[in-house]
């Protein structure tokens, strides 16, 4: 089975930070893939802009190299690549001074086509770019602006950033992107919950014992040194990616797939999260920082050695969260994320309550609770772990097996990248998978007390060896409740 490609209306896609890392690794390759799948209508244009001086031809050469480096050779079609590169042009502009915005306006022209302004730049420039677009009359009713995370570093800065952009763009035109929400399996979570009669009656505290959400990375600092040491894992991963996943698991059934209907339900979850304050933080949270160890088949330095200076920034976080409402009362949500962990995996584990009584004798073996495992990366798919009889004539012996649906084996063809889906949603004006202002601020209202508690109680980042699953305290966090972290395989 292959997915249906639906062309979008003609649009102008303007990338601020067009020569930067995000543009090179994700945006330009994603746009090329949409070209290759014939999703663009004519006349669609892509305009790169940054402070660097560059000709159209040099920007096209930059894009060609980016596609060569980040697209599989089998997916590069010479004819489609030539057509794609012909869509590209470049304008040098400086948001802090306004220099070059007149040239940008001339390049875009007076058409009423959809305009998507993608801000692949530091958040400090969001307000400047937004104001320059308004000052130079570049904002039309068909315009959208896309903001990359981080949206602030706390509630106050998030509000200031939202105010700055909100002065120039209507909320319906602002797309706060979280690429995790564009992943196929994340969207499939919606389908599993709301398109099947099987799970919905069981999706509550009467049947679910607990939920685990893991986002584990094997990489270290890479090229994000300056940003990451100021942010840390709590701000970088939990405030956005992980809380968004939690919301999709925990939200009530929306009235429709309309963007605001979905986001209204996510907002209710964020507001129902029980606050972790002061002395509660050491009991319900774990901070960690990786030390030297082995990862990706070789020895690696510790965080401080990579950074080149002392730092108390956490590279690992584990949290025991609870949602104060009828559906989820008493069901813990265990979150963990970190760098230099044992393997690269992002998954959601729904563990159901054990059977109330076993009719089998001890010779049948242990009976494990049913689990629904939703794998986001790598190898996207869904597994339902159930108990069956082990085949053979040796009597009743029970065994846990997964009913496995791997997207790679279940569906033909290449699965689009998250950025591809989200960019096309921007063009369509569909905000369902994007964060609304009140969502962002509600998430910070839950994160800020944890950050403040760590600072006031001086909760240290415990060391863990690179290539392991984090500090031993994270194991204790879940095992105190008589549970254990799911082992991915």
XYZ file of C-alpha atoms in Angstrom:
489
model
C 0.000 0.000 0.000
C 1.362 3.448 -0.898
C 0.230 6.813 0.393
C -1.740 9.205 -1.781
C 0.042 12.421 -2.765
C -2.282 15.438 -2.881
C -0.799 18.532 -4.578
C -0.910 21.833 -2.693
C -1.711 25.271 -4.056
C 1.190 27.355 -5.413
C 3.192 29.041 -2.641
C 6.283 31.060 -1.849
C 8.486 29.502 0.839
C 10.930 31.976 2.377
C 13.629 30.476 4.609
C 15.252 32.879 7.056
C 18.541 31.213 7.926
C 18.478 29.712 4.449
C 22.183 28.823 4.540
C 22.108 27.433 8.076
C 22.272 23.919 9.476
C 18.516 23.298 9.708
C 17.976 24.467 6.149
C 20.791 22.264 4.914
C 19.905 19.088 6.835
C 16.094 19.192 6.907
C 14.269 21.956 5.052
C 15.856 21.830 1.605
C 15.946 17.997 1.470
C 12.318 17.868 2.652
C 11.205 20.355 0.013
C 13.104 18.388 -2.641
C 11.255 15.201 -1.653
C 7.925 16.998 -2.054
C 9.101 18.119 -5.511
C 10.080 14.551 -6.378
C 6.613 13.322 -5.357
C 4.981 15.992 -7.576
C 3.246 17.747 -4.701
C 4.034 21.282 -5.894
C 1.755 23.251 -8.189
C 3.058 26.030 -10.400
C 4.363 28.619 -9.808
C 5.904 27.569 -6.454
C 9.096 29.369 -5.395
C 11.643 28.902 -2.610
C 13.638 31.918 -1.454
C 16.592 31.632 0.894
C 17.657 34.611 2.952
C 20.297 35.389 5.571
C 22.894 38.074 6.234
C 25.460 36.287 4.044
C 26.083 37.649 0.568
C 25.249 35.006 -2.012
C 24.003 34.823 -5.597
C 21.058 32.710 -6.763
C 23.514 30.325 -8.395
C 25.548 29.954 -5.205
C 22.404 29.228 -3.180
C 21.327 26.650 -5.757
C 24.773 25.032 -5.482
C 24.409 25.032 -1.682
C 21.002 23.327 -1.992
C 22.336 20.783 -4.499
C 25.109 19.831 -2.089
C 22.651 19.633 0.817
C 20.483 17.218 -1.166
C 23.519 15.175 -2.173
C 24.600 14.940 1.487
C 21.204 14.311 3.104
C 19.070 12.459 0.533
C 19.650 8.818 -0.331
C 21.248 8.452 -3.787
C 18.367 6.216 -4.904
C 15.934 9.076 -4.193
C 17.777 11.665 -6.273
C 16.158 12.090 -9.680
C 18.225 14.295 -11.996
C 15.205 15.763 -13.779
C 13.304 16.545 -10.571
C 16.437 17.975 -8.957
C 16.929 20.338 -11.884
C 13.284 21.470 -11.648
C 13.632 21.920 -7.901
C 16.829 23.986 -8.101
C 15.207 26.251 -10.693
C 12.649 27.243 -8.063
C 15.373 28.582 -5.761
C 16.568 32.163 -5.421
C 18.385 34.117 -2.733
C 18.172 37.535 -1.071
C 20.583 38.875 1.524
C 18.757 40.591 4.415
C 19.492 41.684 7.985
C 16.567 41.576 10.408
C 18.284 43.781 12.988
C 18.685 46.709 10.592
C 16.041 46.012 7.945
C 18.669 46.051 5.206
C 17.646 43.910 2.241
C 13.939 43.643 3.089
C 13.030 45.933 0.209
C 14.857 43.517 -2.099
C 13.020 40.619 -0.482
C 9.708 42.376 -1.091
C 10.628 42.910 -4.734
C 11.652 39.254 -5.100
C 8.329 38.056 -3.674
C 6.290 40.496 -5.725
C 2.647 41.462 -5.382
C 1.041 38.054 -5.884
C -1.653 36.767 -3.509
C -0.069 33.317 -3.362
C 0.444 31.619 -0.002
C 3.558 32.963 1.734
C 5.286 30.798 4.316
C 8.057 32.542 6.263
C 10.148 29.847 7.961
C 12.334 31.184 10.780
C 15.248 28.744 10.919
C 17.174 31.193 13.100
C 17.856 31.861 16.776
C 14.681 32.774 18.727
C 16.248 36.132 19.615
C 15.617 37.141 15.980
C 11.948 36.071 15.819
C 10.600 39.445 16.906
C 12.998 41.394 14.657
C 12.070 39.380 11.567
C 8.368 39.572 12.343
C 8.501 43.363 12.770
C 10.499 43.839 9.569
C 7.970 41.767 7.624
C 5.175 43.985 8.930
C 7.100 47.236 8.413
C 7.808 46.328 4.793
C 4.185 45.261 4.143
C 5.125 41.666 3.430
C 2.348 40.138 5.548
C -0.799 39.277 3.603
C -3.949 37.381 4.634
C -2.361 34.327 2.987
C 0.875 34.567 4.988
C 2.086 32.157 7.651
C 5.124 32.333 9.941
C 6.846 29.203 11.261
C 8.701 29.323 14.592
C 11.248 26.670 15.572
C 11.821 25.728 19.193
C 12.836 26.831 21.707
C 9.892 29.168 22.283
C 11.565 30.893 25.232
C 13.538 29.421 28.104
C 10.839 30.002 30.742
C 7.302 31.326 30.966
C 8.290 35.012 30.996
C 10.527 34.789 27.914
C 7.969 32.619 26.070
C 5.299 35.258 26.686
C 7.626 38.009 25.484
C 8.435 36.085 22.302
C 4.766 35.268 21.663
C 3.858 38.927 22.251
C 6.510 40.112 19.793
C 5.349 37.870 16.951
C 1.695 38.236 17.949
C 1.932 42.006 17.445
C 2.477 41.382 13.727
C 0.752 38.082 12.922
C -2.638 36.740 13.903
C -2.549 33.555 15.995
C -4.109 31.680 13.073
C -1.019 32.555 11.008
C 1.579 31.407 13.586
C 2.879 27.832 13.285
C 5.025 26.752 16.266
C 6.669 23.622 14.975
C 7.587 20.494 16.926
C 8.908 17.984 14.422
C 7.999 15.059 16.704
C 4.343 15.739 15.945
C 4.998 15.133 12.254
C 6.263 11.597 12.794
C 4.078 8.907 11.261
C 3.723 6.956 14.500
C 2.687 10.014 16.496
C -0.162 10.593 14.087
C -0.930 6.883 14.211
C -1.447 7.240 17.947
C -4.468 9.393 17.078
C -5.716 6.717 14.679
C -5.202 3.930 17.226
C -7.085 5.801 19.908
C -9.933 7.319 17.961
C -10.494 5.054 14.935
C -10.679 1.753 16.816
C -13.311 0.496 19.240
C -10.718 -1.846 20.768
C -8.670 0.633 22.818
C -10.894 3.546 23.701
C -12.964 1.749 26.396
C -9.705 0.616 28.062
C -7.913 3.974 27.867
C -8.276 4.989 31.520
C -7.123 4.341 35.078
C -9.396 1.319 35.452
C -7.354 -0.627 32.892
C -3.982 1.130 32.444
C -1.353 0.652 35.137
C 1.165 3.260 33.938
C 2.642 4.969 30.868
C 6.308 5.316 29.906
C 7.648 7.829 27.390
C 11.311 7.496 26.411
C 13.303 9.697 24.049
C 16.874 8.396 24.107
C 19.817 9.602 22.047
C 23.274 8.104 21.607
C 24.847 11.367 20.423
C 26.563 13.923 22.625
C 26.806 17.674 22.115
C 27.451 17.499 18.371
C 27.273 21.085 17.027
C 24.824 22.437 19.638
C 27.326 23.321 22.354
C 26.339 26.935 22.999
C 22.587 26.332 22.960
C 22.511 23.050 24.851
C 24.591 24.113 27.834
C 22.192 27.006 28.429
C 19.094 24.861 27.953
C 19.701 21.356 29.284
C 17.509 18.295 28.742
C 14.494 19.619 30.663
C 14.088 22.692 28.454
C 15.375 21.071 25.255
C 13.262 17.899 25.251
C 10.721 17.677 28.058
C 9.037 21.085 27.700
C 8.137 20.468 24.066
C 8.594 16.999 22.558
C 7.801 14.888 25.601
C 4.916 16.936 26.938
C 3.357 16.953 23.479
C 3.567 13.152 23.365
C 2.080 12.950 26.859
C -0.806 15.151 25.746
C -1.623 12.950 22.760
C -1.660 9.868 24.988
C -3.717 11.438 27.769
C -6.137 13.853 26.073
C -9.882 13.324 25.921
C -11.543 12.580 22.580
C -11.739 15.851 20.619
C -15.013 16.738 18.927
C -13.261 16.609 15.541
C -9.801 16.744 13.953
C -10.134 20.516 13.688
C -6.928 22.151 14.915
C -8.471 23.991 17.843
C -10.583 21.004 18.895
C -7.421 18.898 19.229
C -5.385 21.638 20.876
C -8.161 22.447 23.357
C -7.931 18.863 24.656
C -4.124 18.945 24.834
C -4.314 22.172 26.807
C -6.610 20.535 29.378
C -3.968 17.841 29.969
C -1.197 20.395 30.506
C -3.351 22.282 32.976
C -4.209 19.062 34.831
C -0.569 18.001 35.315
C 0.220 18.041 39.024
C 2.915 20.584 39.849
C 6.277 19.338 41.133
C 7.505 21.944 43.588
C 10.297 22.452 46.109
C 11.036 19.365 48.160
C 8.978 17.132 45.819
C 11.558 17.475 43.033
C 14.185 15.044 44.471
C 11.474 12.395 44.886
C 9.809 12.777 41.494
C 12.695 13.862 39.241
C 16.218 12.745 38.390
C 18.925 14.876 36.797
C 21.952 13.317 35.157
C 25.078 14.241 33.229
C 27.071 11.755 31.167
C 30.656 10.874 31.975
C 33.273 9.277 29.726
C 32.312 5.861 28.426
C 31.665 3.910 25.243
C 29.105 4.803 22.594
C 28.601 3.968 18.919
C 31.359 1.378 19.087
C 34.078 3.576 20.536
C 35.276 5.545 23.536
C 33.658 8.951 24.066
C 34.390 11.888 26.331
C 32.202 13.025 29.176
C 29.966 16.092 28.842
C 32.343 18.407 30.713
C 35.280 17.243 28.590
C 33.304 17.800 25.386
C 32.199 21.207 26.600
C 35.684 22.220 27.675
C 34.597 23.726 30.999
C 32.773 22.836 34.208
C 29.005 22.707 33.932
C 26.039 21.617 36.040
C 23.716 21.326 33.005
C 21.723 18.099 32.900
C 21.982 15.811 29.865
C 19.436 13.350 31.305
C 16.046 13.787 32.954
C 13.595 11.289 34.393
C 10.263 12.431 35.828
C 7.345 10.732 37.524
C 4.339 12.817 36.500
C 0.656 12.562 37.394
C -2.471 13.984 35.794
C -5.153 15.195 38.166
C -8.387 14.213 36.427
C -10.906 11.371 36.478
C -9.472 9.457 33.514
C -5.901 9.302 34.815
C -6.156 9.550 38.625
C -3.503 7.299 40.156
C -1.776 6.440 36.844
C 1.887 7.537 36.826
C 3.480 8.798 33.627
C 7.225 8.084 33.613
C 9.268 10.306 31.299
C 12.959 9.888 30.539
C 15.250 11.462 27.991
C 18.975 11.860 27.656
C 22.096 11.989 25.557
C 24.783 9.296 25.281
C 22.337 6.595 26.315
C 22.523 2.889 25.459
C 20.552 3.127 22.218
C 18.687 5.606 20.055
C 14.992 5.056 20.621
C 11.823 7.093 21.021
C 8.768 5.194 22.170
C 5.587 5.281 24.201
C 4.707 2.262 26.344
C 1.161 1.785 27.599
C 1.195 -0.937 30.257
C -2.180 -2.371 31.153
C -3.087 -3.681 34.568
C -2.386 -7.360 35.245
C -5.183 -9.894 35.162
C -7.023 -9.978 38.505
C -6.722 -13.763 38.929
C -4.811 -16.557 37.160
C -6.491 -19.890 36.462
C -3.117 -21.423 35.456
C -0.813 -23.262 37.839
C 2.840 -22.321 38.431
C 4.124 -24.687 35.744
C 2.556 -22.438 33.110
C 5.088 -19.751 33.957
C 4.671 -16.067 34.784
C 1.908 -13.986 33.267
C 3.076 -10.572 32.102
C 0.831 -7.539 31.795
C -0.248 -6.570 28.279
C 1.668 -3.692 26.735
C 1.066 -1.444 23.757
C 4.417 -0.123 22.487
C 4.367 2.748 19.999
C 7.816 3.168 18.425
C 8.559 6.616 16.991
C 12.152 5.979 15.984
C 13.957 4.095 14.652
C 11.859 1.475 12.836
C 8.500 3.184 13.292
C 5.740 0.815 14.239
C 3.303 -0.482 16.833
C 3.541 -3.645 18.945
C 0.833 -5.149 21.144
C 2.359 -7.592 23.651
C -0.040 -10.397 24.612
C 0.140 -13.786 26.363
C -0.342 -16.998 24.368
C 0.267 -20.700 24.827
C 3.755 -21.759 23.797
C 3.234 -24.164 20.864
C 3.938 -27.829 21.501
C 2.619 -30.904 23.321
C 4.330 -30.216 26.631
C 1.302 -28.965 28.489
C 0.162 -25.403 29.181
C 3.164 -23.105 29.073
C 2.515 -19.401 28.621
C 4.609 -17.019 26.562
C 4.543 -13.282 25.819
C 4.698 -12.365 22.122
C 4.287 -9.113 20.170
C 1.677 -8.558 17.513
C 3.990 -6.451 15.371
C 3.117 -3.841 12.763
C 6.282 -2.382 11.293
C 5.588 0.491 8.905
C 8.593 -0.478 6.796
C 7.167 -3.942 6.101
C 3.463 -3.035 6.111
C 3.631 -0.164 3.618
C 5.423 0.134 0.302
C 7.653 3.020 -0.626
C 9.484 5.652 1.296
C 7.866 7.177 4.401
C 7.971 11.007 4.286
C 10.073 12.771 6.912
C 8.294 14.669 9.698
C 9.400 18.019 8.268
C 7.883 17.133 4.897
C 4.457 16.585 6.443
C 4.622 19.667 8.607
C 5.802 21.971 5.810
C 2.880 20.844 3.665
C 0.509 21.434 6.611
C 1.881 24.983 6.856
C 1.112 25.550 3.191
C -2.401 24.144 3.649
C -2.929 26.286 6.743
C -3.610 23.225 8.925
C -2.463 23.931 12.507
C -3.543 20.609 14.079
C 0.042 19.386 14.603
C 1.391 22.763 15.715
C 1.428 24.291 19.191
C -0.911 27.105 20.101
C 0.303 29.955 22.274
C -1.592 28.858 25.379
C -0.176 25.315 25.004
C 3.392 26.596 24.995
C 2.796 28.771 28.018
C 0.945 26.031 29.936
C 3.913 23.703 29.352
C 6.294 26.318 30.769
C 4.021 26.751 33.809
C 4.662 23.079 34.599
C 8.376 23.103 33.734
C 9.368 26.300 35.566
C 8.622 24.986 39.106
C 10.818 21.933 38.426
C 13.681 24.106 37.196
C 13.234 26.458 40.150
C 13.127 23.538 42.593
C 16.378 22.148 41.208
C 18.026 25.518 41.726
C 16.601 26.176 45.201
C 17.373 22.674 46.519
C 20.644 22.472 44.568
C 19.659 19.094 43.165
C 22.783 17.833 41.450
C 23.062 16.199 38.064
C 24.153 12.670 38.905
C 26.879 11.167 36.791
C 26.211 8.249 34.462
C 28.552 6.410 32.146
C 28.070 7.150 28.449
C 26.488 4.167 26.733
C 24.251 3.224 29.682
C 20.604 4.012 30.460
C 21.355 6.950 32.740
C 21.843 7.362 36.495
C 20.895 4.521 38.834
C 18.466 6.936 40.478
C 16.278 6.802 37.360
C 15.906 3.045 37.856
C 15.051 3.621 41.503
C 12.477 6.247 40.487
C 10.293 3.660 38.759
C 11.214 0.607 40.821
C 10.063 2.311 44.039
C 6.589 1.880 42.558
C 7.182 -1.822 41.803
C 7.606 -1.177 38.075
C 10.523 -1.257 35.666
C 11.591 0.552 32.491
C 10.625 -1.190 29.269
C 13.619 -2.751 27.537
C 13.520 -1.953 23.830
C 14.330 -4.685 21.371
